[in-house]
Rosetta silent file (secondary structure, phi, psi, omega in degrees, C-alpha in Angstrom):
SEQUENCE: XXXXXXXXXXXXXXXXXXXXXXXXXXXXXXXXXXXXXXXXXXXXXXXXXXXXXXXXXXXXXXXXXXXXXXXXXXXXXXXXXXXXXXXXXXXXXXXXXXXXXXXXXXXXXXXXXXXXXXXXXXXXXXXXXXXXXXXXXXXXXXXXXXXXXXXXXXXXXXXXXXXXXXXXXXXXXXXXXXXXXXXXXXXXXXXXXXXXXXXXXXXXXXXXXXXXXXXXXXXXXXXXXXXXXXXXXXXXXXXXXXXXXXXXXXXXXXXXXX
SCORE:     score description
SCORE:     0.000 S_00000001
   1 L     0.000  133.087 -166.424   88.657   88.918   61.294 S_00000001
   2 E  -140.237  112.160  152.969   91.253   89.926   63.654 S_00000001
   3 L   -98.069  156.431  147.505   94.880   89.827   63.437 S_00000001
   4 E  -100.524  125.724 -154.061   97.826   90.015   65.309 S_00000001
   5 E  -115.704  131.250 -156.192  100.903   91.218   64.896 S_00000001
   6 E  -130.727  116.889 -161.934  103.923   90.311   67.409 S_00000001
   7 E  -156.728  111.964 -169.836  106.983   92.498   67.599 S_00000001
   8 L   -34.668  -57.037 -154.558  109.266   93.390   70.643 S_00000001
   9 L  -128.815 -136.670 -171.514  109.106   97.394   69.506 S_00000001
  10 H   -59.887  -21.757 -172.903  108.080   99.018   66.047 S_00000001
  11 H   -63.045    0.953 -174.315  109.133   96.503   63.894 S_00000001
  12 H  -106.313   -2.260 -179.952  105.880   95.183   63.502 S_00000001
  13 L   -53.999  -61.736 -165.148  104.469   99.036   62.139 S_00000001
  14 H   -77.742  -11.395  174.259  105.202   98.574   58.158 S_00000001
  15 H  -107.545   29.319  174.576  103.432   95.398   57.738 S_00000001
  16 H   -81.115  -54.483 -177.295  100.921   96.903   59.757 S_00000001
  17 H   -80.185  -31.208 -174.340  100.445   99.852   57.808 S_00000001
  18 H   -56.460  -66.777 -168.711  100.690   97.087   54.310 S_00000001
  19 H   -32.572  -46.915 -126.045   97.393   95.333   56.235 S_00000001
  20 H  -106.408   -5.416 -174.452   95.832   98.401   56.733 S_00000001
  21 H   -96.827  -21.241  176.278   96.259   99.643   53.363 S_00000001
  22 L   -69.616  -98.674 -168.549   95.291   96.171   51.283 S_00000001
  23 L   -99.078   49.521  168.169   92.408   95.652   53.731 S_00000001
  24 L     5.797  -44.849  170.136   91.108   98.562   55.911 S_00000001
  25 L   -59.726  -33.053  154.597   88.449   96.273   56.681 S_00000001
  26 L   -26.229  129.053  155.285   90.757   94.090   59.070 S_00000001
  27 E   -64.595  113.749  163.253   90.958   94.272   62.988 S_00000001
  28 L  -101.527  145.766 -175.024   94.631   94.585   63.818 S_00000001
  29 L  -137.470  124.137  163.885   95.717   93.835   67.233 S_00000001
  30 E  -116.067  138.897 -165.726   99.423   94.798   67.847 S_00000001
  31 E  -123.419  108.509  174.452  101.554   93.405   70.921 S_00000001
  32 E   -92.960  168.736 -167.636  104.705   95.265   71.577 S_00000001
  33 L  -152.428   59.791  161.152  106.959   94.080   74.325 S_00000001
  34 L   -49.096  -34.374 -170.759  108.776   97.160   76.119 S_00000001
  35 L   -79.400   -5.758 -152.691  109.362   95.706   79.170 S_00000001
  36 L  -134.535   -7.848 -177.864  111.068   92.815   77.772 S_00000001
  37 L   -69.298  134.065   10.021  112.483   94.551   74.102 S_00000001
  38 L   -83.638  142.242  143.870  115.088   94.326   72.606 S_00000001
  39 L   -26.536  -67.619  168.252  114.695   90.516   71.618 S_00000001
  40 L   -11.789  -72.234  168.657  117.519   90.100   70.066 S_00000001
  41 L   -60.620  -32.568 -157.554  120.446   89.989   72.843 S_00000001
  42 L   -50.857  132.691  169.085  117.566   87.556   74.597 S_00000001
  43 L   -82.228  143.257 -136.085  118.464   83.790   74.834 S_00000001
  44 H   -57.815  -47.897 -159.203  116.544   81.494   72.727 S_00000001
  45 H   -77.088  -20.139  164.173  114.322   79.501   75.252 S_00000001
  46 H   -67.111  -30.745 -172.839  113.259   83.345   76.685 S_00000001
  47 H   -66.843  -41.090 -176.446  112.570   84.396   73.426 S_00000001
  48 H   -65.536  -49.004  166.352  110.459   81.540   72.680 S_00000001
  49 H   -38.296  -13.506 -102.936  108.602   81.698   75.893 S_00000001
  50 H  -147.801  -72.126 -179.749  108.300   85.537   74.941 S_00000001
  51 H   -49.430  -69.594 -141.372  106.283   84.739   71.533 S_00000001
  52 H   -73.144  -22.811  172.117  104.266   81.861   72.366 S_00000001
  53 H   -62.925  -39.776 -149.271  102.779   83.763   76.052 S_00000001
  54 H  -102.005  -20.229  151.230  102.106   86.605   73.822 S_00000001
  55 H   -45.157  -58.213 -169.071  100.544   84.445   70.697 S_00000001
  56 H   -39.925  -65.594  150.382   98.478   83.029   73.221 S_00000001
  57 H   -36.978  -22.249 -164.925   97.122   85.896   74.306 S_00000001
  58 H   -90.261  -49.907 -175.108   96.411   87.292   71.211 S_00000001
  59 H   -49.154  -61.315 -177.275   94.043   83.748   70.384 S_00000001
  60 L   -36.749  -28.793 -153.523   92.436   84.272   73.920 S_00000001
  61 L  -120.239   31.600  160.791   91.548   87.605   73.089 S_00000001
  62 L   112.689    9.470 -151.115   90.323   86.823   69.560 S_00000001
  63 L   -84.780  121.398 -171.786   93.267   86.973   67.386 S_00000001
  64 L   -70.389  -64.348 -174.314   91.894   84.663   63.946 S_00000001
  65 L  -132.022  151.577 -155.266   95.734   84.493   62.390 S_00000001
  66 E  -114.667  143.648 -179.771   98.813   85.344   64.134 S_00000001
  67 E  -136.009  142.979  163.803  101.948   87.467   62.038 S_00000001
  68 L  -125.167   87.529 -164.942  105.503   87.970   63.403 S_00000001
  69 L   -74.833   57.884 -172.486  106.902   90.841   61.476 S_00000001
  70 L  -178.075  116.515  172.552  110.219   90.342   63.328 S_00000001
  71 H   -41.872  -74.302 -147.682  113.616   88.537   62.161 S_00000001
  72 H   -68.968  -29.730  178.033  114.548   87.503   65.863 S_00000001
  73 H  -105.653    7.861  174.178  111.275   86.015   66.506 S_00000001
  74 H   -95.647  -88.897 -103.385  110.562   83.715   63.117 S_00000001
  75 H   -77.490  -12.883  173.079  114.005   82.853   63.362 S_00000001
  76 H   -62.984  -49.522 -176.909  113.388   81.510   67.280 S_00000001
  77 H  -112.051  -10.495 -146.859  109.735   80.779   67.496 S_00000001
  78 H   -69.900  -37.753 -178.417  107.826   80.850   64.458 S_00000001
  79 H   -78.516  -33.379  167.277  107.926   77.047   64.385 S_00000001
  80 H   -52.019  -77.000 -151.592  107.292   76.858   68.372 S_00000001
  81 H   -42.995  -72.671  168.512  104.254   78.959   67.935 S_00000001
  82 H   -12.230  -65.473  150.125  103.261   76.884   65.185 S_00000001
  83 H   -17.383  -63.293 -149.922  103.188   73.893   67.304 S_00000001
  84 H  -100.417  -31.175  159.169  101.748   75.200   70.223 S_00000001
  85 H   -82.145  -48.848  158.550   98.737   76.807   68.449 S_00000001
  86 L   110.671  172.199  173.409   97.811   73.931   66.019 S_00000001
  87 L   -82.304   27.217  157.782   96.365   74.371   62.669 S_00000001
  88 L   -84.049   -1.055 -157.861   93.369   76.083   63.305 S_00000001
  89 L  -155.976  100.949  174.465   95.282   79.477   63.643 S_00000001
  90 L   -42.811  144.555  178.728   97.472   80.699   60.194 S_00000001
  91 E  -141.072   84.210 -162.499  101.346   81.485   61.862 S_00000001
  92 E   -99.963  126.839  169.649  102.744   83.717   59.210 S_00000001
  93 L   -87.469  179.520 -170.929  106.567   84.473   59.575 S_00000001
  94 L  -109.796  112.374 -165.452  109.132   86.779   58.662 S_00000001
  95 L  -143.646  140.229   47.029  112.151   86.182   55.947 S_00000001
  96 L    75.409  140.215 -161.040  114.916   88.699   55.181 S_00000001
  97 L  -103.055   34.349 -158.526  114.006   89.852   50.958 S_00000001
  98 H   -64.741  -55.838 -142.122  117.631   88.237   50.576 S_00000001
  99 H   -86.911  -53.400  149.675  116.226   86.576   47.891 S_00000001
 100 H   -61.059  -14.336 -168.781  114.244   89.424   45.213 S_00000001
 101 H   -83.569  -56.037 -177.816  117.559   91.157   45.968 S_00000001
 102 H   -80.203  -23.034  162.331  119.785   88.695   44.232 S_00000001
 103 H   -44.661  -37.016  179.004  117.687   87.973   41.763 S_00000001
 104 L  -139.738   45.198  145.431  118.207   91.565   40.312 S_00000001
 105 L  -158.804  147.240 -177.155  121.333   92.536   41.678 S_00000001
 106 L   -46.851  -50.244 -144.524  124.999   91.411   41.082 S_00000001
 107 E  -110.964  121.499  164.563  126.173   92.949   44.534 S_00000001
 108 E  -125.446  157.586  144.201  124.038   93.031   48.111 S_00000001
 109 E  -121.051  133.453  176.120  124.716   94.068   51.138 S_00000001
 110 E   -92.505  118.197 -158.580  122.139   92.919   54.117 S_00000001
 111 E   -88.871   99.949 -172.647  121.509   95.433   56.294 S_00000001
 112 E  -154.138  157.517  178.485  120.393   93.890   60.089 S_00000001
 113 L   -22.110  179.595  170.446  121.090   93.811   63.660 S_00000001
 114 L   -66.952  -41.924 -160.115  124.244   92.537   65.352 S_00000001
 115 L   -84.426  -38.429  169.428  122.920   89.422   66.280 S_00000001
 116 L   -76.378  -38.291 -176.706  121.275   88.464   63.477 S_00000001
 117 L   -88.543   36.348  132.389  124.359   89.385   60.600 S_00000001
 118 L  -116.168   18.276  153.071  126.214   86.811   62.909 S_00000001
 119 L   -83.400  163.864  166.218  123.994   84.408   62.974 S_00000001
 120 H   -61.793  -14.635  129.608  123.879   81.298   61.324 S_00000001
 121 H   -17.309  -82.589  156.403  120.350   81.977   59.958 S_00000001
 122 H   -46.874  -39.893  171.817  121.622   84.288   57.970 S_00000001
 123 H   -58.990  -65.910 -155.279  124.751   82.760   56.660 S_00000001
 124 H   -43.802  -54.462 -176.854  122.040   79.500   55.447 S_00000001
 125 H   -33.472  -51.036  178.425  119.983   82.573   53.761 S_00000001
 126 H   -56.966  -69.822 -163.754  122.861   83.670   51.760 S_00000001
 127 H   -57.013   -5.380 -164.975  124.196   80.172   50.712 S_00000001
 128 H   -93.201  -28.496 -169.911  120.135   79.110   49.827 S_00000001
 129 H  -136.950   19.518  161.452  119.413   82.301   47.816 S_00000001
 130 L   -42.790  -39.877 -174.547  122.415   84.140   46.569 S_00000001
 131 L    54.367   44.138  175.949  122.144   82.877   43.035 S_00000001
 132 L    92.204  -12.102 -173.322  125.838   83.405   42.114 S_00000001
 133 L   -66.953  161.858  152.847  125.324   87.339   43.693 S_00000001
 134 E   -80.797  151.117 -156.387  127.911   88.741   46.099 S_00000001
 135 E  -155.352   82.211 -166.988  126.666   89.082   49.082 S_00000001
 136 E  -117.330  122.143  150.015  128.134   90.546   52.582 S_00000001
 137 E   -64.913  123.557  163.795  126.321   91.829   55.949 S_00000001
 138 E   -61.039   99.440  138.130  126.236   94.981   57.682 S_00000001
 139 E   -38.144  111.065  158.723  125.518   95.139   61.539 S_00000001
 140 L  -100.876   77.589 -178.881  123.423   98.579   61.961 S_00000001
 141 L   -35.431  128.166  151.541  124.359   99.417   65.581 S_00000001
 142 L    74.094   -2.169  177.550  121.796  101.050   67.386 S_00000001
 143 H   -98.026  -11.331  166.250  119.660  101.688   64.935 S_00000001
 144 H   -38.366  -52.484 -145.400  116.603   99.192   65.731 S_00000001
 145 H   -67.864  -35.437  140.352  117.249  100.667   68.910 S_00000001
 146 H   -41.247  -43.670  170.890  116.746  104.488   68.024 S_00000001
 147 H   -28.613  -84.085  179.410  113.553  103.188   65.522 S_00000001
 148 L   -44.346   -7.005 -157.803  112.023  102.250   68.999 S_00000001
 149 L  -104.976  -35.160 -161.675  113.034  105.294   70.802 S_00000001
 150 L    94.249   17.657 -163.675  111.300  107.501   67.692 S_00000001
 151 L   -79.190   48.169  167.581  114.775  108.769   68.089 S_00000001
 152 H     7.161  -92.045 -156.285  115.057  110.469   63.965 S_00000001
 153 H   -56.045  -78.864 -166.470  118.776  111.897   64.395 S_00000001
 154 H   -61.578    7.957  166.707  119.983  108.660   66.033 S_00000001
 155 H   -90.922  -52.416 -175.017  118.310  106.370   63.421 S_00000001
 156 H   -51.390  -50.285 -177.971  120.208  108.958   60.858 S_00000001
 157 H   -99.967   43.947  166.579  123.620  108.570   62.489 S_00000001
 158 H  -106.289  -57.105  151.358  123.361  104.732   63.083 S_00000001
 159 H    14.880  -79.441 -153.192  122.361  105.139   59.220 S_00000001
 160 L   -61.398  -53.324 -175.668  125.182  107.126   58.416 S_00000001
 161 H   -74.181  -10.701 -174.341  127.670  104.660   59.950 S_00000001
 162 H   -82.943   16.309 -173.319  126.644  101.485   58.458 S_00000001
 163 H  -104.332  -21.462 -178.337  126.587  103.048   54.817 S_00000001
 164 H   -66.859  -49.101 -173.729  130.500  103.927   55.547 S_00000001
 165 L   -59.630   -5.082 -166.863  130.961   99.910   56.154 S_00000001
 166 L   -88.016  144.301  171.081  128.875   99.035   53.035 S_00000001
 167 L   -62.708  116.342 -157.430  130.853   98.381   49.974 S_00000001
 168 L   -56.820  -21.828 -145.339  130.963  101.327   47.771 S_00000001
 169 L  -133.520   -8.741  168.749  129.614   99.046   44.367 S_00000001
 170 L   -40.038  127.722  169.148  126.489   97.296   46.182 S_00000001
 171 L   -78.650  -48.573 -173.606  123.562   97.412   43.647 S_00000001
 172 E  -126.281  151.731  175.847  120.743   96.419   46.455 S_00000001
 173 E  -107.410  121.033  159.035  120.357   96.758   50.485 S_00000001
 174 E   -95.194  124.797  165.219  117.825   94.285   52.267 S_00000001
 175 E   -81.756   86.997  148.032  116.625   95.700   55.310 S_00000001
 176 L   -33.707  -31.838 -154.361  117.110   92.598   57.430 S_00000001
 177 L  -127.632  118.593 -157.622  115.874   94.142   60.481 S_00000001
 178 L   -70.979   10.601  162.130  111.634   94.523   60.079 S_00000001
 179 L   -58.094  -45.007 -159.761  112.531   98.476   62.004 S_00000001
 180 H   -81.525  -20.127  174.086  114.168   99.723   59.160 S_00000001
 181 H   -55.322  -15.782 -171.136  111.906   99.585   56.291 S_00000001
 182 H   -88.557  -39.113  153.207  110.429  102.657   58.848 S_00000001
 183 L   -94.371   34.262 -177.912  113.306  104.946   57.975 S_00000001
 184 H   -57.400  -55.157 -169.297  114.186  103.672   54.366 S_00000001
 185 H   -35.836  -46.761  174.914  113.659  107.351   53.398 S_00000001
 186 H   -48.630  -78.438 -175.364  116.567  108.259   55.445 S_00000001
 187 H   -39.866  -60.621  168.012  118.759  105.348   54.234 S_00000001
 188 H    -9.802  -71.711 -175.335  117.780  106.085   50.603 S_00000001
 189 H   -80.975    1.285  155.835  119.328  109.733   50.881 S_00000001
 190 H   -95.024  -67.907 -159.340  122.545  108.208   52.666 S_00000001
 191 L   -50.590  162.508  139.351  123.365  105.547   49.648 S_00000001
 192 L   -29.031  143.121  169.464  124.667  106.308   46.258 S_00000001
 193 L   -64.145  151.628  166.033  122.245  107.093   43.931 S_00000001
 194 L   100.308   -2.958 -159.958  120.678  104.221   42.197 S_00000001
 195 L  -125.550  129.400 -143.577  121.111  101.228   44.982 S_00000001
 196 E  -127.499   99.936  135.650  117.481   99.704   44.933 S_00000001
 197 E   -17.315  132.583  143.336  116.027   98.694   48.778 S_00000001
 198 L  -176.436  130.015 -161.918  114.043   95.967   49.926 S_00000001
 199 L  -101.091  168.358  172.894  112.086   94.911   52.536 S_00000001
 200 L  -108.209   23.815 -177.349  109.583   92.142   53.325 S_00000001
 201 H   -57.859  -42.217 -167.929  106.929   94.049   54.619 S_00000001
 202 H   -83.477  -41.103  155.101  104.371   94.167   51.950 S_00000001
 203 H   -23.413  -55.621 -172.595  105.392   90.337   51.373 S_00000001
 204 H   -69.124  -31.847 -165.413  104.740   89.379   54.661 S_00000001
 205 H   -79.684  -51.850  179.195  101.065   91.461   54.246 S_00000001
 206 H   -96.560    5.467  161.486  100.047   89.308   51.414 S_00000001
 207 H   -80.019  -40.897  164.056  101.242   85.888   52.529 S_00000001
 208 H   -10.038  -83.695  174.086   98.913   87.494   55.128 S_00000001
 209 H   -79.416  -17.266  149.199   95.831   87.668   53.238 S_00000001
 210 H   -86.013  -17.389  146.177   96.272   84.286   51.625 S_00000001
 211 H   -84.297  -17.664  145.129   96.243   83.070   54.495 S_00000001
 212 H   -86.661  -21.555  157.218   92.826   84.174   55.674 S_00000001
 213 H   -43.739  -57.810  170.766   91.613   83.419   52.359 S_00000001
 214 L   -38.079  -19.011 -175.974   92.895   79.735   52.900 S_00000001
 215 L  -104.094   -9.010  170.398   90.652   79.630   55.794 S_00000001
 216 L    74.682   23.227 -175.995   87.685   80.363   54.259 S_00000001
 217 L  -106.001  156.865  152.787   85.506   82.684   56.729 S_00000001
 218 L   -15.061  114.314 -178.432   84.177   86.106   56.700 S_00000001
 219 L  -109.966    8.901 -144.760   87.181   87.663   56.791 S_00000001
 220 L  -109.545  141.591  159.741   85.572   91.516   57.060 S_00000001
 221 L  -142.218 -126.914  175.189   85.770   93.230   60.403 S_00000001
 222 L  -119.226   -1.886 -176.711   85.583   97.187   61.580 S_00000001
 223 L    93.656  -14.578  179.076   89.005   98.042   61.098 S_00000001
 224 L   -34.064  144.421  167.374   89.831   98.392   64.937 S_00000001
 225 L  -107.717  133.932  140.132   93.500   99.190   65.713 S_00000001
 226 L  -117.068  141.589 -149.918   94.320   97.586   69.357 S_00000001
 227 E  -110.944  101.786  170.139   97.210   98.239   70.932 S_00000001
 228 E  -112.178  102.050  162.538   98.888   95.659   73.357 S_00000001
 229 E   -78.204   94.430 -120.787  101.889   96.372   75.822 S_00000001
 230 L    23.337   22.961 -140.139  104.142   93.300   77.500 S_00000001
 231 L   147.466  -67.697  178.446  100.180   92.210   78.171 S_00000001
 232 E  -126.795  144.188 -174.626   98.256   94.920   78.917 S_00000001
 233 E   -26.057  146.591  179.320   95.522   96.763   76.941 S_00000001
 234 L  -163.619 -165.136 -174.491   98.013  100.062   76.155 S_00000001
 235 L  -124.634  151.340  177.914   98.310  103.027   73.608 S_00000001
 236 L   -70.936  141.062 -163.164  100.538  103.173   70.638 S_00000001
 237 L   -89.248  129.785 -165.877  103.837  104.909   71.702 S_00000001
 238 L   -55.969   37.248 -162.319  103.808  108.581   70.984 S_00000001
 239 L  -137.275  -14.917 -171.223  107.130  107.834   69.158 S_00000001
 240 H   -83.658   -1.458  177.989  105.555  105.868   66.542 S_00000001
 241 H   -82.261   15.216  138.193  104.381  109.346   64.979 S_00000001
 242 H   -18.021  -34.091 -154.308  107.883  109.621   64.147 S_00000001
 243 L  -134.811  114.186  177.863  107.498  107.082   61.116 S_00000001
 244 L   -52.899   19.437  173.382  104.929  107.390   58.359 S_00000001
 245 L  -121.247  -11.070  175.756  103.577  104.217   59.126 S_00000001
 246 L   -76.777  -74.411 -144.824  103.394  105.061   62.758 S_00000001
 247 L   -72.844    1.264  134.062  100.992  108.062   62.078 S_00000001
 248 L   -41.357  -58.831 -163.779   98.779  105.953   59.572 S_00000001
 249 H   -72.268  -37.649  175.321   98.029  103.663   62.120 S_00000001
 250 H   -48.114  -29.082 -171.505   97.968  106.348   65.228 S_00000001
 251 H   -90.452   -5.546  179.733   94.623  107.723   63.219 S_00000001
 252 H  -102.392  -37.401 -179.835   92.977  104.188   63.448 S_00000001
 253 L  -100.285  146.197 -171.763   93.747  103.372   66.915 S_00000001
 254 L   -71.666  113.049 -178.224   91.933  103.820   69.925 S_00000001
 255 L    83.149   49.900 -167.734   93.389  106.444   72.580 S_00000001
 256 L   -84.252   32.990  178.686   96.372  106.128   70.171 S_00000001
 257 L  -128.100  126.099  137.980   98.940  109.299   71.522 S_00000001
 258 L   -82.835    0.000    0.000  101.165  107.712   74.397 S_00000001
């Protein structure tokens, strides 16, 4: 059983590392997109063109069910792909933990790119799952963009400024942007004590796995790691051993030091 996971840069590493730790047995195939990353800034009909070439690819080359561990590309494509692959092939998206947050906290702040805490996504998120919580977004300049570089110190002072804009009395942060869940330690050890994270990674891992259950096949494979770049066959970027979810997966994949 072989999945794929579709993410301009890194952002597709923690629900990577969730897969690999639920089911070891799983092929993972991941398709990064340097040449064409960040996503984000992109305008929608590139982005979608962007996904659905590189879904495509991943079914050509074997791919059973397809995951997009990246905000910018559920909120563009996830239903294009869907389409365009058909129901023979699971299309598992990505949603913002907006939702477990206000459930057990008064106060959030969502922590996520530029683009996304002004979109209109996001606003719908808020008004659908706030539950009466307060609720404001943070833009974390530059820090996606550090993630990807494996750049530490510049994830820490991209960090540092978005915890000065966060409201001093926030109970929980959702890491909006699927990058950041890769330096939560870091963020952690910037908030106040006591202000409870939360990502969708591990979510996203086990909507995963009910969805290869739902199909009802052998689902067992060898465990392969494969590594795709804008395309072509590639190596995992020496930047992901930066991130403890990087160097799980760097020990699984083949020729895995860029």
């Amino acid at each position: 059983m072989i999945v794929a996971l579709i993410d301009s840069g890194f952002g597709l590493l923690p629900t990577s590392a969730c897969l690999r730790r639920l089911r070891p047995d799983l092929d993972l195939m991941l398709s990064m997109d340097p040449a064409g990353s960040p996503w984000g800034p992109k305008p929608s009909d590139w982005v979608i063109e962007r996904v659905i070439t590189t879904a495509r690819r991943a079914v050509d080359r074997g791919a059973d069910v397809v995951v997009l561990p990246c905000n910018t590309a559920s909120v563009t494509a996830l239903d294009h792909v869907r389409a365009d692959l058909g129901d023979a092939v699971p299309v598992v998206g990505t949603v913002p933990a907006i939702k477990p947050a206000a459930a057990a906290c008064e106060s959030v702040a969502i922590w996520a790119t530029a683009a996304t805490t002004a979109s209109r996504y996001q606003a719908d998120l808020i008004a659908q799952f706030a539950n009466g919580s307060e609720v404001v977004g943070v833009a974390c300049h530059g820090l996606a963009d550090a993630i990807d570089r494996g750049d530490r110190a510049g994830a820490s002072a991209a960090i540092a400024s978005a915890v000065e804009r966060t409201p001093d009395d926030v109970q929980g942060v959702v890491l909006g942007c699927t990058h950041y869940p890769l330096v939560a330690d870091t963020i952690a050890a910037q908030l106040p004590t006591g202000v409870r994270l939360f990502d969708s990674a591990e979510a996203v891992a086990q909507q995963t796995l009910r969805r290869i259950d739902a199909l009802g096949r052998e689902s067992t494979g060898s465990g392969r790691v494969e590594v795709f770049l804008s395309g072509a066959r590639g190596i995992l970027p020496a930047g992901a051993r930066a991130f403890a979810a990087g160097r799980e997966l760097l020990g699984t994949a083949p020729n895995p030091i860029g």
